Structures are given as C-alpha cells and as structure tokens.
Amino acid sequence: AKNMNTLKTNFVQDVGALGALPFFLLIISFLYILNQNIFALQLLLAIVLCHLLTYLIRWIYHKDRPAPQKYHSLVEKIDASSFPSLHAMRAMTFFVFGIVHVPSLIAYSLFGTYLFCISFSRHYLHKHDAIDILGGIFIGGIISFLIISLHL
C-alpha cells in the first residue's frame, strides 16, 4: 500500500510540473515554432503578469501553505506563501487562451481537464487550500480577459 501511495504522489507531482514555469516556456516556444505568434505572445504576457501579481500579493499578504514551509528571507517568504496559487493562475490563462485560439469541443475538454488536473494536484500535494486555487483561477481569468479585451 505504501508503494502505491508513493507512486500516486509521484504521478501527481509530475502532473503538477505541467503547471510550472518551464512547461509554459516550452509551450510558448512551440507556439512560436508553429507560427501561433498571437497565442504565444498573449500567453507570455499573461505569465509575466501572473508572476508579478502573485509576488506582489504574497509580499503584501502572507498565508501559510497547508504544509507550512520555513523561510529566512523575503524571497523564501514569498515562495512559502500559499495565496494565490500561481500554478492554478497559469493553468487558467492557458485554458482561456487555448479555447480562444482553438475553439472546439475537444479543445474545451482538453484544456478544461488540464486546468482541473493542475488544480487538483496543488490541493493533493498540500501546497494550497481550495481558496488559494480558486483565487488563482479567478485572477488568471481576469488577466486573460484583460489581455483579450485590450487586443494584446
């Protein structure tokens, strides 16, 4: 049973990595290679805004993670803060831009499943409470819709 739990946790950690910055840099690079320049640029702008806003919020408001992390510097304190979930925020931007640039039922399903899996992984791994994840999704949605409405 312990090996199964370890395997399950490792799998969920791997899924969570699909919401991390290196994954998005890879996706943005592939979008440029595929000549999807507007999609790539919008996603890049959203990711930059997600990071800046998350760091600002965490600098002003610290909320411990469900499994608290120790910190000894401002950078570590920001990383140890739970609200909002940056993974969920990035995943939401990918969901919104994905369904805007690939408008199909299959895209809705794939991008929606992606958003759910990233959000679930953050909760399962005790990195975020539900409010952190919902906050990240909400802020990611606002950032995405602002970028779209400003025709950036």
Short mmCIF file of C-alpha atoms in Angstrom, two decimals:
data_model
loop_
_atom_site.label_atom_id
_atom_site.label_comp_id
_atom_site.label_asym_id
_atom_site.label_seq_id
_atom_site.Cartn_x
_atom_site.Cartn_y
_atom_site.Cartn_z
CA ALA A 1 0.00 0.00 0.00
CA LYS A 2 2.87 2.37 0.81
CA ASN A 3 4.44 1.81 -2.64
CA MET A 4 1.08 2.59 -4.27
CA ASN A 5 0.77 5.84 -2.30
CA THR A 6 4.32 6.82 -3.29
CA LEU A 7 3.57 6.01 -6.92
CA LYS A 8 0.34 8.05 -6.77
CA THR A 9 2.11 11.00 -5.13
CA ASN A 10 4.92 10.89 -7.70
CA PHE A 11 2.37 10.85 -10.52
CA VAL A 12 0.51 13.85 -9.07
CA GLN A 13 3.83 15.69 -8.67
CA ASP A 14 4.58 15.02 -12.34
CA VAL A 15 1.14 16.35 -13.31
CA GLY A 16 1.78 19.44 -11.18
CA ALA A 17 5.00 20.09 -13.08
CA LEU A 18 2.82 20.75 -16.15
CA GLY A 19 1.69 23.92 -14.39
CA ALA A 20 5.21 25.15 -13.67
CA LEU A 21 7.14 27.90 -15.46
CA PRO A 22 9.46 25.62 -17.52
CA PHE A 23 6.42 23.91 -19.06
CA PHE A 24 4.98 27.27 -20.09
CA LEU A 25 8.25 28.46 -21.57
CA LEU A 26 8.32 25.25 -23.62
CA ILE A 27 4.71 25.73 -24.75
CA ILE A 28 5.36 29.36 -25.71
CA SER A 29 8.43 28.28 -27.71
CA PHE A 30 6.43 25.60 -29.53
CA LEU A 31 3.66 28.09 -30.28
CA TYR A 32 6.21 30.42 -31.92
CA ILE A 33 7.68 27.50 -33.90
CA LEU A 34 4.14 26.61 -35.06
CA ASN A 35 3.66 30.25 -36.12
CA GLN A 36 0.97 30.81 -33.46
CA ASN A 37 2.52 34.17 -32.61
CA ILE A 38 -0.55 35.88 -31.12
CA PHE A 39 -1.33 32.87 -28.90
CA ALA A 40 2.35 32.74 -27.81
CA LEU A 41 2.57 36.47 -27.14
CA GLN A 42 -0.69 36.57 -25.18
CA LEU A 43 0.37 33.58 -23.09
CA LEU A 44 3.82 35.10 -22.46
CA LEU A 45 2.30 38.41 -21.37
CA ALA A 46 -0.19 36.60 -19.13
CA ILE A 47 2.56 34.52 -17.49
CA VAL A 48 4.64 37.62 -16.76
CA LEU A 49 1.59 39.38 -15.27
CA CYS A 50 0.69 36.27 -13.24
CA HIS A 51 4.15 36.18 -11.70
CA LEU A 52 4.30 39.89 -10.96
CA LEU A 53 0.83 39.97 -9.41
CA THR A 54 1.43 36.82 -7.37
CA TYR A 55 4.71 38.16 -5.98
CA LEU A 56 3.06 41.48 -5.13
CA ILE A 57 0.12 39.82 -3.37
CA ARG A 58 2.40 37.45 -1.45
CA TRP A 59 4.70 40.31 -0.46
CA ILE A 60 1.73 42.24 0.99
CA TYR A 61 -0.25 39.27 2.35
CA HIS A 62 1.38 36.09 3.66
CA LYS A 63 -0.73 32.95 4.05
CA ASP A 64 0.95 29.75 5.18
CA ARG A 65 0.64 26.70 2.97
CA PRO A 66 -1.37 23.74 4.31
CA ALA A 67 2.02 22.10 4.96
CA PRO A 68 3.93 25.20 6.14
CA GLN A 69 7.39 25.94 4.73
CA LYS A 70 10.12 27.60 6.76
CA TYR A 71 11.67 30.76 5.38
CA HIS A 72 14.60 33.02 6.25
CA SER A 73 14.39 35.71 3.56
CA LEU A 74 11.80 37.73 1.68
CA VAL A 75 12.18 35.55 -1.42
CA GLU A 76 11.68 32.39 0.65
CA LYS A 77 8.70 34.00 2.42
CA ILE A 78 7.05 34.80 -0.91
CA ASP A 79 7.67 31.21 -2.08
CA ALA A 80 6.32 29.83 1.21
CA SER A 81 3.11 31.83 0.84
CA SER A 82 0.06 29.99 -0.41
CA PHE A 83 -2.26 32.66 -1.79
CA PRO A 84 -2.89 32.79 -4.68
CA SER A 85 -1.91 29.56 -6.41
CA LEU A 86 0.44 30.55 -9.22
CA HIS A 87 0.08 27.10 -10.83
CA ALA A 88 -3.72 27.50 -10.96
CA MET A 89 -3.36 31.06 -12.26
CA ARG A 90 -1.05 29.99 -15.10
CA ALA A 91 -3.28 26.99 -15.87
CA MET A 92 -6.32 29.26 -16.13
CA THR A 93 -4.56 31.55 -18.61
CA PHE A 94 -3.63 28.51 -20.70
CA PHE A 95 -7.26 27.31 -20.55
CA VAL A 96 -8.67 30.68 -21.64
CA PHE A 97 -6.19 31.31 -24.46
CA GLY A 98 -6.42 27.67 -25.52
CA ILE A 99 -10.17 27.76 -26.02
CA VAL A 100 -9.97 31.19 -27.69
CA HIS A 101 -7.33 30.09 -30.20
CA VAL A 102 -8.56 26.51 -30.67
CA PRO A 103 -12.37 26.85 -30.47
CA SER A 104 -13.62 23.27 -30.47
CA LEU A 105 -15.32 20.87 -28.10
CA ILE A 106 -12.16 18.76 -27.99
CA ALA A 107 -10.10 21.83 -27.00
CA TYR A 108 -12.61 22.77 -24.29
CA SER A 109 -12.38 19.24 -22.93
CA LEU A 110 -8.57 19.02 -23.09
CA PHE A 111 -7.85 22.46 -21.66
CA GLY A 112 -10.58 22.01 -19.03
CA THR A 113 -9.12 18.66 -17.97
CA TYR A 114 -5.67 20.26 -17.83
CA LEU A 115 -6.96 23.05 -15.54
CA PHE A 116 -8.71 20.53 -13.29
CA CYS A 117 -5.62 18.27 -13.04
CA ILE A 118 -3.26 21.13 -12.18
CA SER A 119 -5.69 22.47 -9.57
CA PHE A 120 -6.25 19.01 -8.08
CA SER A 121 -2.51 18.34 -7.89
CA ARG A 122 -1.89 21.52 -5.88
CA HIS A 123 -4.54 20.52 -3.33
CA TYR A 124 -3.50 16.85 -3.21
CA LEU A 125 0.15 17.76 -2.59
CA HIS A 126 -0.88 20.10 0.28
CA LYS A 127 0.56 23.14 -1.47
CA HIS A 128 -2.74 25.06 -1.47
CA ASP A 129 -6.16 25.23 0.12
CA ALA A 130 -9.24 25.48 -2.09
CA ILE A 131 -9.38 29.28 -1.63
CA ASP A 132 -5.80 29.63 -2.91
CA ILE A 133 -6.64 27.61 -6.01
CA LEU A 134 -9.92 29.41 -6.66
CA GLY A 135 -8.17 32.76 -6.14
CA GLY A 136 -5.51 31.78 -8.67
CA ILE A 137 -8.12 30.66 -11.18
CA PHE A 138 -10.10 33.88 -10.71
CA ILE A 139 -7.06 36.16 -11.07
CA GLY A 140 -5.81 34.14 -14.06
CA GLY A 141 -9.20 34.57 -15.69
CA ILE A 142 -9.18 38.33 -15.13
CA ILE A 143 -5.65 38.65 -16.55
CA SER A 144 -6.62 36.59 -19.60
CA PHE A 145 -9.80 38.52 -20.32
CA LEU A 146 -7.99 41.86 -19.90
CA ILE A 147 -5.37 40.80 -22.44
CA ILE A 148 -8.05 39.64 -24.86
CA SER A 149 -10.24 42.72 -24.39
CA LEU A 150 -7.26 45.05 -24.93
CA HIS A 151 -6.45 43.15 -28.15
CA LEU A 152 -2.91 42.46 -27.00
#
